[in-house]
Coordinates of C-alpha atoms and ligand atoms in Angstrom, one line a residue:
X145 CA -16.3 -18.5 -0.5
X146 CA -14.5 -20.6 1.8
X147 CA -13.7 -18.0 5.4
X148 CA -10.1 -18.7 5.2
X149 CA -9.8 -16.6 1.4
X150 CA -11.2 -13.7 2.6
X151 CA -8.3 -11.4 1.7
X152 CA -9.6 -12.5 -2.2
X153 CA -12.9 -9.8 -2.0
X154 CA -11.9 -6.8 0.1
X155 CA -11.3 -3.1 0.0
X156 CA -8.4 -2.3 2.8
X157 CA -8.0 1.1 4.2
X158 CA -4.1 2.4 5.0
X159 CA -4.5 4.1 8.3
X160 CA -1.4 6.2 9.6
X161 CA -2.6 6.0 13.5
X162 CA -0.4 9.2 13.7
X163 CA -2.8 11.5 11.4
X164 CA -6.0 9.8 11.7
X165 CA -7.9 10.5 15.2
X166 CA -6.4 12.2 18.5
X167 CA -8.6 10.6 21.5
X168 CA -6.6 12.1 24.4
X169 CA -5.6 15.7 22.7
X170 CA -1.8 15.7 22.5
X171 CA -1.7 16.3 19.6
X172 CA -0.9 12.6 18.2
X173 CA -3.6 10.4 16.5
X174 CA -3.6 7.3 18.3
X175 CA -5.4 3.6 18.9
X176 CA -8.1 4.8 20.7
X177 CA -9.0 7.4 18.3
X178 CA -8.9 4.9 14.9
X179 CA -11.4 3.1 17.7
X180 CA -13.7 5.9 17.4
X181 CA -13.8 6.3 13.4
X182 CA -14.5 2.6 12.8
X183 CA -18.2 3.0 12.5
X184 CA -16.7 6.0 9.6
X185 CA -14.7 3.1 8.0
X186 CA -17.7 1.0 8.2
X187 CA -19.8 3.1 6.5
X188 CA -17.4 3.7 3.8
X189 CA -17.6 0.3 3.2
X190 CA -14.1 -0.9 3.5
X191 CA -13.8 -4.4 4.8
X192 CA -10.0 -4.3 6.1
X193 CA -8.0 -1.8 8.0
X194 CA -3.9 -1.8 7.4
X195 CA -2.8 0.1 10.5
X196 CA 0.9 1.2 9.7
X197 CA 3.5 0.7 13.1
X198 CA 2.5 1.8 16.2
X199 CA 5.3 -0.3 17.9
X200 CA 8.1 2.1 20.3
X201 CA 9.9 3.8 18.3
X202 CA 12.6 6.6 18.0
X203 CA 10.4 7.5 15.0
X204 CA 13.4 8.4 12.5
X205 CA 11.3 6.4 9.8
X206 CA 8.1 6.6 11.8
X207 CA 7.8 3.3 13.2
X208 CA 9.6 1.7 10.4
X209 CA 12.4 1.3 12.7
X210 CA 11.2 -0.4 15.5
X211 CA 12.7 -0.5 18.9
X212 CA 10.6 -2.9 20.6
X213 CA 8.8 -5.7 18.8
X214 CA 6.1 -6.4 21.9
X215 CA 4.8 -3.1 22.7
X216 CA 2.9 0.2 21.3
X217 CA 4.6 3.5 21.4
X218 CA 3.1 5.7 24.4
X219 CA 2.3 8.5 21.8
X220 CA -0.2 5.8 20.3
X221 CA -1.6 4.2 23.0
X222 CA -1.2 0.6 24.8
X223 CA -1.4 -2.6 24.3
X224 CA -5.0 -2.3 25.7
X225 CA -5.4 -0.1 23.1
X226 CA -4.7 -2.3 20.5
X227 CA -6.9 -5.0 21.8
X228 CA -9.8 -2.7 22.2
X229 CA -9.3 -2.2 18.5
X230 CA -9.3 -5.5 17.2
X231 CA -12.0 -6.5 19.0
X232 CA -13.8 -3.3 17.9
X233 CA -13.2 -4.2 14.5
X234 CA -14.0 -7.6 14.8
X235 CA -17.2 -6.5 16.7
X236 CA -17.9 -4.5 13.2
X237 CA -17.2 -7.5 10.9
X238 CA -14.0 -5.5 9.4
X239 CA -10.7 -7.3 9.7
X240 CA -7.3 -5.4 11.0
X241 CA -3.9 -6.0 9.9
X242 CA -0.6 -4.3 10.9
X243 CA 3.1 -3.4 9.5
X244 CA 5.8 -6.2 10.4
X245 CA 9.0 -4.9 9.5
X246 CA 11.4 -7.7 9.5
X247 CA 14.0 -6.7 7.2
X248 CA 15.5 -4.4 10.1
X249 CA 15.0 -3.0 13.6
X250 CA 15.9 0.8 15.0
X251 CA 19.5 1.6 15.7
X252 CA 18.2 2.3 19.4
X253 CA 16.5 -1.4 19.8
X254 CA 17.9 -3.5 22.6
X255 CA 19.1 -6.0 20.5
X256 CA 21.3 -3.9 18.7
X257 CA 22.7 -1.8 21.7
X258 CA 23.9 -5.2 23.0
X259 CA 25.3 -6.5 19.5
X260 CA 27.4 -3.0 19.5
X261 CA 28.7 -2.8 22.4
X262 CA 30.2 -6.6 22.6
X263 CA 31.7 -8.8 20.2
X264 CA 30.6 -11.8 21.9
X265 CA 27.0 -10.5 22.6
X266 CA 24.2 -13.3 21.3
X267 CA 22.8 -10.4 19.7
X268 CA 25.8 -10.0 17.5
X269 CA 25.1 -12.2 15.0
X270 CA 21.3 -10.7 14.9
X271 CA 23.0 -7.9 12.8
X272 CA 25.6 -7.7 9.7
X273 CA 28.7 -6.7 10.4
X274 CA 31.9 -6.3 8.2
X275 CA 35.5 -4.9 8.8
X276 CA 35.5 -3.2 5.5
X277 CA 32.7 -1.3 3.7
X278 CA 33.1 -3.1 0.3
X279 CA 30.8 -6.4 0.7
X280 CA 28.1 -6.8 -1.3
X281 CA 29.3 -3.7 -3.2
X282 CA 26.3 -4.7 -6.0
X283 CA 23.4 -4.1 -3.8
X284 CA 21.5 -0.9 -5.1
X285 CA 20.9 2.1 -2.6
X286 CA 17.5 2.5 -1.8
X287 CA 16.8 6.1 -0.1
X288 CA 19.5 7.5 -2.9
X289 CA 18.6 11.0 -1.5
X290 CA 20.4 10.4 2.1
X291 CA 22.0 7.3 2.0
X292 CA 25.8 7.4 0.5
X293 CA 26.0 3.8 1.6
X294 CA 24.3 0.2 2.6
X295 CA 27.5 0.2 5.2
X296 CA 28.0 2.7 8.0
X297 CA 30.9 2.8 11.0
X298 CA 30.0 1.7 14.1
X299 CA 32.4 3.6 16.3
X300 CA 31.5 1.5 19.6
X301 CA 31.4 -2.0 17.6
X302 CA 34.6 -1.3 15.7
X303 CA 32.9 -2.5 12.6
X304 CA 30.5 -1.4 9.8
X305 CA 26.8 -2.8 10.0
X306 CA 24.8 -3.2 7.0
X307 CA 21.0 -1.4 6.3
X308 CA 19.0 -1.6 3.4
X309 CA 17.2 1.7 4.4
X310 CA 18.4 5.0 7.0
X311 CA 21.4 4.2 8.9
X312 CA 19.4 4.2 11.8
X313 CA 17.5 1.2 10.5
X314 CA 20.5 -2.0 11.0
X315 CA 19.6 -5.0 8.6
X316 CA 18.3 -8.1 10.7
X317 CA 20.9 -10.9 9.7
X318 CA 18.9 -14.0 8.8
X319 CA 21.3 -16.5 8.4
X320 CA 20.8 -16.6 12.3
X321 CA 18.6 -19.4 13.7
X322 CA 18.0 -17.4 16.7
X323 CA 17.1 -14.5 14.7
X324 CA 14.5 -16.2 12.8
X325 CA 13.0 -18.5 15.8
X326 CA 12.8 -14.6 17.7
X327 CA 10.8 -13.0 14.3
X328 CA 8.7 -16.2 14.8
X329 CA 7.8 -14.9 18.4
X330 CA 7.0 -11.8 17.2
X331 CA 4.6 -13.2 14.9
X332 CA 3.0 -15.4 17.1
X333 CA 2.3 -12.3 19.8
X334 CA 0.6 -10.0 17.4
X335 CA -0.8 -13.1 16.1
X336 CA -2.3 -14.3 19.4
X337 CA -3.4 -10.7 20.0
X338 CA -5.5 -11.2 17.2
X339 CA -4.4 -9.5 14.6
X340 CA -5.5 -10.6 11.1
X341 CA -2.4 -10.8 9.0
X342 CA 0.4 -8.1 8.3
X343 CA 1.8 -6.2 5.8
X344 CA 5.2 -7.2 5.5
X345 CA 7.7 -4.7 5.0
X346 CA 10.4 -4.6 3.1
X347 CA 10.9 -8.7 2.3
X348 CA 13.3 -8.6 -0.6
X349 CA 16.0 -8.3 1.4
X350 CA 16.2 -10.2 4.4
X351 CA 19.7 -12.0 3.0
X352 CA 22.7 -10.8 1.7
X353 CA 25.0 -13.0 -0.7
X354 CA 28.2 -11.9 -2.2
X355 CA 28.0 -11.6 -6.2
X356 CA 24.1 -10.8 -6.6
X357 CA 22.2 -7.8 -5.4
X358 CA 21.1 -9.3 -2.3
X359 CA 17.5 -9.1 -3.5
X360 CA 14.9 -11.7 -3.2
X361 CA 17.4 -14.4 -2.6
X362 CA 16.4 -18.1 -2.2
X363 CA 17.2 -18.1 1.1
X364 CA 14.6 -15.6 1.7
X365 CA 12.0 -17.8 0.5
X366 CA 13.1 -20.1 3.1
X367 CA 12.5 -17.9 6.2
X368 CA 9.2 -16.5 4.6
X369 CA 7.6 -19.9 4.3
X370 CA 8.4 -20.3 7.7
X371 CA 6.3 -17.3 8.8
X372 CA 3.5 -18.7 6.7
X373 CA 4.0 -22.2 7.8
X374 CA 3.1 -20.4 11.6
X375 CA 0.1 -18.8 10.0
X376 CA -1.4 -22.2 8.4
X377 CA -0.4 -24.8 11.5
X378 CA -0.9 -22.5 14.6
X379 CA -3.7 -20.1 13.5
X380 CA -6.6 -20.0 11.4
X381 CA -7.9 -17.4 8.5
X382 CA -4.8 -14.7 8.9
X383 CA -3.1 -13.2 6.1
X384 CA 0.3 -12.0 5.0
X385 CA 0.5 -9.0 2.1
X386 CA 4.1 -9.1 0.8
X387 CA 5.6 -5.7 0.5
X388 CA 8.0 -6.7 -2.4
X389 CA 8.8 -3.3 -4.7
X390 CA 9.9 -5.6 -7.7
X391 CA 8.9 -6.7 -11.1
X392 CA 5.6 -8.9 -11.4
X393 CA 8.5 -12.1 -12.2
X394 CA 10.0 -11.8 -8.7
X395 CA 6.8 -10.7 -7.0
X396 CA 5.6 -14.0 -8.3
X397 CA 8.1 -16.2 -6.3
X398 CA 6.6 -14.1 -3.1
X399 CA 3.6 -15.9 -3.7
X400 CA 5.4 -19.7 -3.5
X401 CA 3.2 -22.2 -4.2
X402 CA 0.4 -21.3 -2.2
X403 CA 2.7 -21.7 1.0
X404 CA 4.3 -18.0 1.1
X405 CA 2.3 -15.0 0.8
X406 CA -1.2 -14.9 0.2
X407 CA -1.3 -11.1 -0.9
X408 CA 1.8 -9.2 -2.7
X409 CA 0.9 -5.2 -3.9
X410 CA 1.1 -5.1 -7.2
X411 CA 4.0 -2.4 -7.9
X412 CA 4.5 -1.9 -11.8
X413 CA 0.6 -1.3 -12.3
X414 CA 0.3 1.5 -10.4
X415 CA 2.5 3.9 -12.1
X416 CA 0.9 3.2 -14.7
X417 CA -2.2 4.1 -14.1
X418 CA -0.4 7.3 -14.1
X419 CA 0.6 7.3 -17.1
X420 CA -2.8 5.9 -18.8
X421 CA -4.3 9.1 -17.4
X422 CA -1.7 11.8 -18.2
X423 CA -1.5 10.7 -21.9
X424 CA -4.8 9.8 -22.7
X425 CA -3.7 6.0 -23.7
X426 CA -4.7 2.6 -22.5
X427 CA -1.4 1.3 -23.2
X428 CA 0.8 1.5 -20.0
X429 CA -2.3 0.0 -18.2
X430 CA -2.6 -2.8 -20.8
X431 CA 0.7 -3.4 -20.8
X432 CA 0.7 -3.9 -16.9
X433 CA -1.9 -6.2 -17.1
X434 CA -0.5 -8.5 -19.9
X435 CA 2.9 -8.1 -18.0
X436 CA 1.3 -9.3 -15.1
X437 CA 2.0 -13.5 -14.9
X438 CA -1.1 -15.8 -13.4
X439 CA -0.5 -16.0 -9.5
X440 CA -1.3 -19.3 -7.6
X441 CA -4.6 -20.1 -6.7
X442 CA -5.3 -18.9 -3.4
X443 CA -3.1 -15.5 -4.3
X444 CA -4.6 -12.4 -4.4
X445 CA -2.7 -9.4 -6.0
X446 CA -3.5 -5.9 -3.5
X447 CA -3.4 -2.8 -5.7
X448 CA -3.1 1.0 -4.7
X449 CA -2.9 4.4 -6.1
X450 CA -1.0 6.0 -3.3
X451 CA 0.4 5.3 0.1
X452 CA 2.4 6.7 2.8
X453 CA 5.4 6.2 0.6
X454 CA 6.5 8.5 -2.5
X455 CA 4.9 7.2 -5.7
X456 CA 7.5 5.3 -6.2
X457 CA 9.1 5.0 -10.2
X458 CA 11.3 1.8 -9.3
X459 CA 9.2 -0.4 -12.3
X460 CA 9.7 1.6 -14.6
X461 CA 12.1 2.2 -17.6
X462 CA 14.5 5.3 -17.3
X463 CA 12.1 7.1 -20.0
X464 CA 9.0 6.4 -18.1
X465 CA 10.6 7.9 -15.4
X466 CA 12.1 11.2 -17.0
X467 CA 8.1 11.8 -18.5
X468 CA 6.3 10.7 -15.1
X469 CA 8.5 13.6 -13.5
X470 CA 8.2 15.6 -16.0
X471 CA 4.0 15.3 -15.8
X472 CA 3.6 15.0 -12.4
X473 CA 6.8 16.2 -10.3
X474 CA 7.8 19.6 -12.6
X475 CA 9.4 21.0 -9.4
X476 CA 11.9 19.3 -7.8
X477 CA 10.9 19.3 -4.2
X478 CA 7.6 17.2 -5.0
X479 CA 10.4 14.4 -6.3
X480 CA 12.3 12.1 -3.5
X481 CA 14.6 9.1 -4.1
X482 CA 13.0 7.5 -7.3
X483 CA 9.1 9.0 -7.0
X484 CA 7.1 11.6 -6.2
X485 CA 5.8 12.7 -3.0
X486 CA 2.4 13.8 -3.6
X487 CA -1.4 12.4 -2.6
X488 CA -3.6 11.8 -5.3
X489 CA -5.9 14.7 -5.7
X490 CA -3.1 17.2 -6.6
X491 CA -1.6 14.6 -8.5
X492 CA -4.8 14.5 -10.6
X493 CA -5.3 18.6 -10.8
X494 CA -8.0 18.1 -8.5
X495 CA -10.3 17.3 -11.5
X496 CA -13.1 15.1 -9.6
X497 CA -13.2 13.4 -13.0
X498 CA -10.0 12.4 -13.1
X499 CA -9.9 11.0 -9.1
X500 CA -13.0 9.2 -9.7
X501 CA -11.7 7.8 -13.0
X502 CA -8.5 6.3 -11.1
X503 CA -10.2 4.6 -8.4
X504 CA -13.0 3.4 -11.0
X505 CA -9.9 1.3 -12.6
X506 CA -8.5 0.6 -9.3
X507 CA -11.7 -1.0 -8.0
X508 CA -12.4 -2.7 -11.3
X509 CA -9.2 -4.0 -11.9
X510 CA -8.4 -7.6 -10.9
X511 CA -6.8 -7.5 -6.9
X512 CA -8.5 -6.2 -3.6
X513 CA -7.6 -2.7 -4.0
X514 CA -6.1 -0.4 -0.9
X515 CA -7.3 3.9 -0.1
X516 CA -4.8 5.5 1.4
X517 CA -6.2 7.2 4.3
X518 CA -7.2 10.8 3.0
X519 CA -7.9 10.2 -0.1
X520 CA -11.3 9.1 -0.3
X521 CA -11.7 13.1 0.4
X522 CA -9.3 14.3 -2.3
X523 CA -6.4 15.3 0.7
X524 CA -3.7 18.0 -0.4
X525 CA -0.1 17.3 0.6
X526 CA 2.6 20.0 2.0
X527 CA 5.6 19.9 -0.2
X528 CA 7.5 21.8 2.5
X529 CA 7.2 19.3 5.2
X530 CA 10.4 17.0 5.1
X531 CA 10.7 13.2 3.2
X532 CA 7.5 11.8 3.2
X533 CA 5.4 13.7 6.3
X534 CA 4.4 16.2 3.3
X535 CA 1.5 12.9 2.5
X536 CA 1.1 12.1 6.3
X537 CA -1.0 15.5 7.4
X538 CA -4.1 15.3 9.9
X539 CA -7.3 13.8 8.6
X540 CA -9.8 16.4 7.9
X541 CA -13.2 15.6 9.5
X542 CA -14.6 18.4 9.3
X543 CA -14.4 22.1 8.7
X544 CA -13.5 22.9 12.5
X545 CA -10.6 23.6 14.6
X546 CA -8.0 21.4 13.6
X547 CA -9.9 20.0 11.0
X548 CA -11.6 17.7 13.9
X549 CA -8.9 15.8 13.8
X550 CA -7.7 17.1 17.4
X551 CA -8.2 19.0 20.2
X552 CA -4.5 20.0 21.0
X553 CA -3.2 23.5 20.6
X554 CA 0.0 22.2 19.1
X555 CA -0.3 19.0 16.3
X556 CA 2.1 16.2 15.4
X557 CA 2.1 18.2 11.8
X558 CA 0.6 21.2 10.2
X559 CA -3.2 20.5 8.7
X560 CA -3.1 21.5 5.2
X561 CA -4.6 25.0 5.1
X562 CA -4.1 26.2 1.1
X563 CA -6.9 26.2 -0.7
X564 CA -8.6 24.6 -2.8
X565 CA -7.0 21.8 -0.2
X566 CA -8.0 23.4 3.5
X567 CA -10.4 22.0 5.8
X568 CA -12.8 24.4 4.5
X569 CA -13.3 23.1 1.3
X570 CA -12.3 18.9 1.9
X571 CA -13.5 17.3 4.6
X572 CA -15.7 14.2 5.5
X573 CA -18.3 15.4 6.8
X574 CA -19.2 18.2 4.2
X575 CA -18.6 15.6 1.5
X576 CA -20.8 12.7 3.7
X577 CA -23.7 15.5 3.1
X578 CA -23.5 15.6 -0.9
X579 CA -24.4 12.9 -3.0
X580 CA -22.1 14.2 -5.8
X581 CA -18.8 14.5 -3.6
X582 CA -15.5 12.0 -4.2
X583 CA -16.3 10.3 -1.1
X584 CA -19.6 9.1 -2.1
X585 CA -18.6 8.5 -5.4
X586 CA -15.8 6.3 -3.1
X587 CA -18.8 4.7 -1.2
X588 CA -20.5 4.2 -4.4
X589 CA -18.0 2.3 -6.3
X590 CA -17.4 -0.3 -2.8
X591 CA -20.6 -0.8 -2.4
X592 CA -21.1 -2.0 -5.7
X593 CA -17.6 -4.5 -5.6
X594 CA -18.6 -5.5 -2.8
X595 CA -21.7 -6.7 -4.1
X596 CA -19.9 -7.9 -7.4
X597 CA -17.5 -11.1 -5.9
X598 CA -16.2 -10.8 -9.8
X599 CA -14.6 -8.0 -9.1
X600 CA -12.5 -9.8 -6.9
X601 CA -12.0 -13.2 -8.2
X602 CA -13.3 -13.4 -11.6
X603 CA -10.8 -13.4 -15.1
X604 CA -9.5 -10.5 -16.6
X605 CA -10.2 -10.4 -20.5
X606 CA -9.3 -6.9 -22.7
X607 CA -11.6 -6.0 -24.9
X608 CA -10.4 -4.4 -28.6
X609 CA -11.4 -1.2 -28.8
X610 CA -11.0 1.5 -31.7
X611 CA -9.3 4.1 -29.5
X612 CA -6.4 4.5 -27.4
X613 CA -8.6 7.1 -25.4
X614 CA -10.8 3.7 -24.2
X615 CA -9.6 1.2 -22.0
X616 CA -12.0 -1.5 -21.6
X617 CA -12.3 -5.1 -20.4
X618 CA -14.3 -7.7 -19.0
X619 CA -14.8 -9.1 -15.4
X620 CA -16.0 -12.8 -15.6
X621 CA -16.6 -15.6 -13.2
X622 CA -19.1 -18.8 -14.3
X623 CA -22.1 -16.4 -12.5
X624 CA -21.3 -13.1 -13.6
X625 CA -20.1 -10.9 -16.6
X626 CA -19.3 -7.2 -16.2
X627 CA -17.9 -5.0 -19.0
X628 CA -15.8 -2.0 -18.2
X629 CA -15.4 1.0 -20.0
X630 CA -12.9 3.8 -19.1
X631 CA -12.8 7.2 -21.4
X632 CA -9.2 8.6 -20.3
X633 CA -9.3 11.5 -21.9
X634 CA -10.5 15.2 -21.6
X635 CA -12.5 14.7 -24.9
X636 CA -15.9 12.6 -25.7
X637 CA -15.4 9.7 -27.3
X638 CA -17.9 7.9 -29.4
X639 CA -16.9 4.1 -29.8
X640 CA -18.6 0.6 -30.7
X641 CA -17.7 -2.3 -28.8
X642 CA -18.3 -6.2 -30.2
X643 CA -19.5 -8.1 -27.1
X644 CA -20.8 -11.5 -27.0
X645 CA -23.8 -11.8 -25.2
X646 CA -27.0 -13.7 -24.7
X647 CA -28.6 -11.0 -23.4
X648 CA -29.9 -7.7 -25.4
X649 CA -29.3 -5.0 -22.7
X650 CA -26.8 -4.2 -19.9
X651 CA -27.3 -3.0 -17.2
X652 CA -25.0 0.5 -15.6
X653 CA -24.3 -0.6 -12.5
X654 CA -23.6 2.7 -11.3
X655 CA -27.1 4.6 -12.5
X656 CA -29.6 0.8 -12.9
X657 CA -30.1 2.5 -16.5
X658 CA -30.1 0.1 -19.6
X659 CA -27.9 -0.1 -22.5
X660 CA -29.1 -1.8 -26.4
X661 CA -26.8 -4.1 -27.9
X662 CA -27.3 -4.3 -31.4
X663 CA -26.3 -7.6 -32.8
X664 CA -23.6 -8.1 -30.4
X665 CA -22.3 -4.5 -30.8
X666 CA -23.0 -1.5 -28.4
X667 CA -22.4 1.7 -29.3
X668 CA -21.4 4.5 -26.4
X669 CA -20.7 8.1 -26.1
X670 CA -18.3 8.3 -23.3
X671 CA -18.7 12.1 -21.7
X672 CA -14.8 13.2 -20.5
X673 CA -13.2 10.9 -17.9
X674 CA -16.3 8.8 -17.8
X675 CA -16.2 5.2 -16.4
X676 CA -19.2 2.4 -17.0
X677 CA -19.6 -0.6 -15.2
X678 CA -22.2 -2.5 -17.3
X679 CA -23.8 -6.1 -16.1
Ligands
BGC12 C1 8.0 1.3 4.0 C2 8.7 2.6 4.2 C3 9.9 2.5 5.0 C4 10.8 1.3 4.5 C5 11.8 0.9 5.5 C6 9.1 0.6 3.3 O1 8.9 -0.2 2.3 O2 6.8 1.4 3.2 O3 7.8 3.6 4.7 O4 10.6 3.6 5.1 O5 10.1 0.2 4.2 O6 11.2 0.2 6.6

């Protein structure tokens, strides 16, 4: 495959610096320590590491509101640091992205301490300001559980300032040439750094138009394929994965035509992989994927189970909604805004089964798919800890002192010491040791995509079954057919699928084992939770 579509076959790896490795014992994870675990992400297998912001920061939405574009945050490192890291990486053949939130800065960033404090700053028009709080009154509020408005009173500027997000977090205006040519800069640093590409936050709403809900906006467009023009005509191979939390339609447009982003996460799929698994039926899942439109050549969808986010229940109907709390949030505090603040494993029960199951359809399902850091072990959350921190605890290594995370007396955050979710009983290296734990079951399933391209580039086509229990479909290219069975429920399930082939066995990818087919039919009993991936 051509070097510049890399971002078409990978597995990426979310890596909050914060919880992930503590090189100078202080209690903080930091640059240097995700420098030491790259020969663990290596042998996991992943092939790209999403590092999330480790710019300075007044960490009110930790590092999403950024107070200085061109540096790292002293509790994280340097800017040696950082270029230690990508050339690490690089060293190791595994490509690093970061976070580049553009939608907004910090409340304490230069730029906005000037804009406040005088009307005829040049920094005032980097902001949106209004006399009155009743502009663009039919823009939805996103962090519903804090927010009361998108407007909020700036005392010293004598006017109200718009955010998307936490008041602390004021709404870049981008109907300002100089604001755009400066995001440009930003770019271009990182860029030149060598950074491979960034996630970019937050993109559907960079402009604000009265009479629409100031989301994904044409004018948006505009600025976005200016970032990618910078990407195409002043670097080479570099990516950008749009962070667009909207319906596959909109997402779409993210995409341009070719000339926007290469990656977008697929949103509405997610939850319902969910759902799939709670009620036992392939049909949220199959209706995501025949929801989901054909994306432009060179596009790539990235898809996740979890992140550092809640699990968020935006693309979704009302109902959906009411029965994914109701399944998966039954007390309130695991619910925030519109999701659910919980990792994976305790969303699944901790059945094994289950886990595996969900990253079986994550990593056979068209798009390069994304771990969140944590959860290749099955991580617990902490309910208790505030907004989203109860899904952004210490990485647990090992069974020792801080979960060998750190060798501070006092951590960032509290490990997660209940059981069955403490140190003792998940960590790396106990489950590095067993052939049967989630993490090599992880290492198993990348391994094998990794050797499969089709996985991330060939069609999608559902195959019929009998059952609602049995989601199944192929993964084809012109070298390579692999059919994928997935048993959602609890229950065995004994089912015959019609598949046209030449050949008279397949092959499980996962055991080398050989299946019949019987005049283009092949009958299967599927154990509980089972997954096949047959060649
Ligand atoms: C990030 C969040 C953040 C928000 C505001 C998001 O989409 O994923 O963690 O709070 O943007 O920057």
């Amino acid at each position: 495959m051509n070097s510049s579509l890399w971002y078409k076959n990978i597995v990426l790896y979310q890596v909050y610096v914060r919880a992930f490795c503590d090189s100078n014992a202080d209690g903080h994870g930091d640059l240097a320590g995700v420098t030491q675990k790259l020969d663990y992400l290596k042998e996991l297998g992943i092939n790209c590491i999403w590092l999330m912001p480790t710019y300075p920061s007044p960490l009110k939405d930790d590092g999403y509101d950024i107070a200085d574009f061109y540096s790292v945050h002293p509790d994280f490192g340097t800017l040696d640091d950082f270029k230690t890291l990508i050339a690490e990486a690089h060293k190791r053949d595994l490509k690093i992205i970061t976070d580049l939130v553009v939608n907004h800065t910090s409340d304490m960033h230069p730029w906005f301490q000037a804009a406040r404090a005088d009307r005829n700053s040049p920094y005032r028009d980097y902001y949106v300001w209004s006399d009155t709080d009743q502009k663009y009154s039919d823009a939805r509020i996103i962090f519903i559980d804090t927010e009361p408005s998108n407007w909020t009173w700036d005392e010293m500027a004598g006017q109200y300032y718009w955010h998307r997000f936490y008041a602390s977090q004021p709404d870049l205006n981008y109907d300002s040439p100089a604001l755009r040519n400066e995001m440009l800069q930003v770019q271009r640093f990182w860029l030149d750094l060598g950074i491979d590409g960034f996630r970019v936050d937050a993109v559907p709403y960079l402009i604000e138009r009265e009479g629409t809900n100031c989301e994904n906006l044409p004018e948006t467009h505009v600025f976005l394929k200016e970032m990618r023009r910078v990407i195409d005509e002043e670097y080479t191979d570099r990516v950008l994965l749009c962070e667009a939390n909207q319906w596959p339609k909109d997402v779409l447009a993210y995409f341009g035509n070719d000339d926007e982003f290469q990656m977008a996460f697929n949103f509405p799929l997610m939850p319902r992989i969910y759902m799939s698994l709670y009620d036992a039926d392939k049909t949220p899942i199959q209706w995501a994927l025949e929801n989901t439109p054909a994306i432009p050549k060179n596009a790539q969808w990235c898809t996740f189970l979890r992140n550092h986010d809640e699990l968020t229940l935006e693309m979704v109907t009302e109902e959906e909604r009411q029965h994914m709390w109701q399944a998966y949030a039954p007390d309130p505090k695991m619910r925030l805004n519109l999701g659910i603040r919980r990792r994976l494993a305790p969303l699944l029960e901790n059945d094994i089964r289950k886990i595996c199951l969900a990253n079986a359809i994550l990593f056979s399902l068209p798009g390069s798919p994304v771990i969140y850091y944590g959860d290749e072990i099955g991580m617990g959350d902490n309910i208790d800890l505030f907004d989203r921190n109860g899904v952004r605890t210490p990485m647990q290594w090992d069974a020792s002192q801080n979960s060998g995370f750190s060798k501070a007396d006092q951590l960032y955050a509290p490990i997660i010491n209940m059981d069955p979710y403490s140190p003792s009983m998940v960590n790396v290296a106990d489950q590095q040791k067993d052939e049967n734990s989630l993490w090599s079951s992880v290492r198993n399933m990348i391994q094998i995509r990794n050797q499969n391209v089709v996985f991330g580039t060939g069609e999608l086509i559902l195959l019929q079954t009998s059952k609602a229990e049995v989601l199944a479909y192929t993964r084809k290219d012109v070298n390579e057919t692999i059919f994928v069975i997935n048993n959602l429920s609890d229950l065995a399930q004994e089912i015959t699928l019609n598949i046209v082939s030449e050949k008279q066995k397949l092959k499980n990818l996962f055991t080398g084992n050989s299946f019949d087919l019987r005049e283009n039919q092949l009958l299967l009993s599927l154990a509980p939770y089972q997954y096949l991936w047959l060649s």
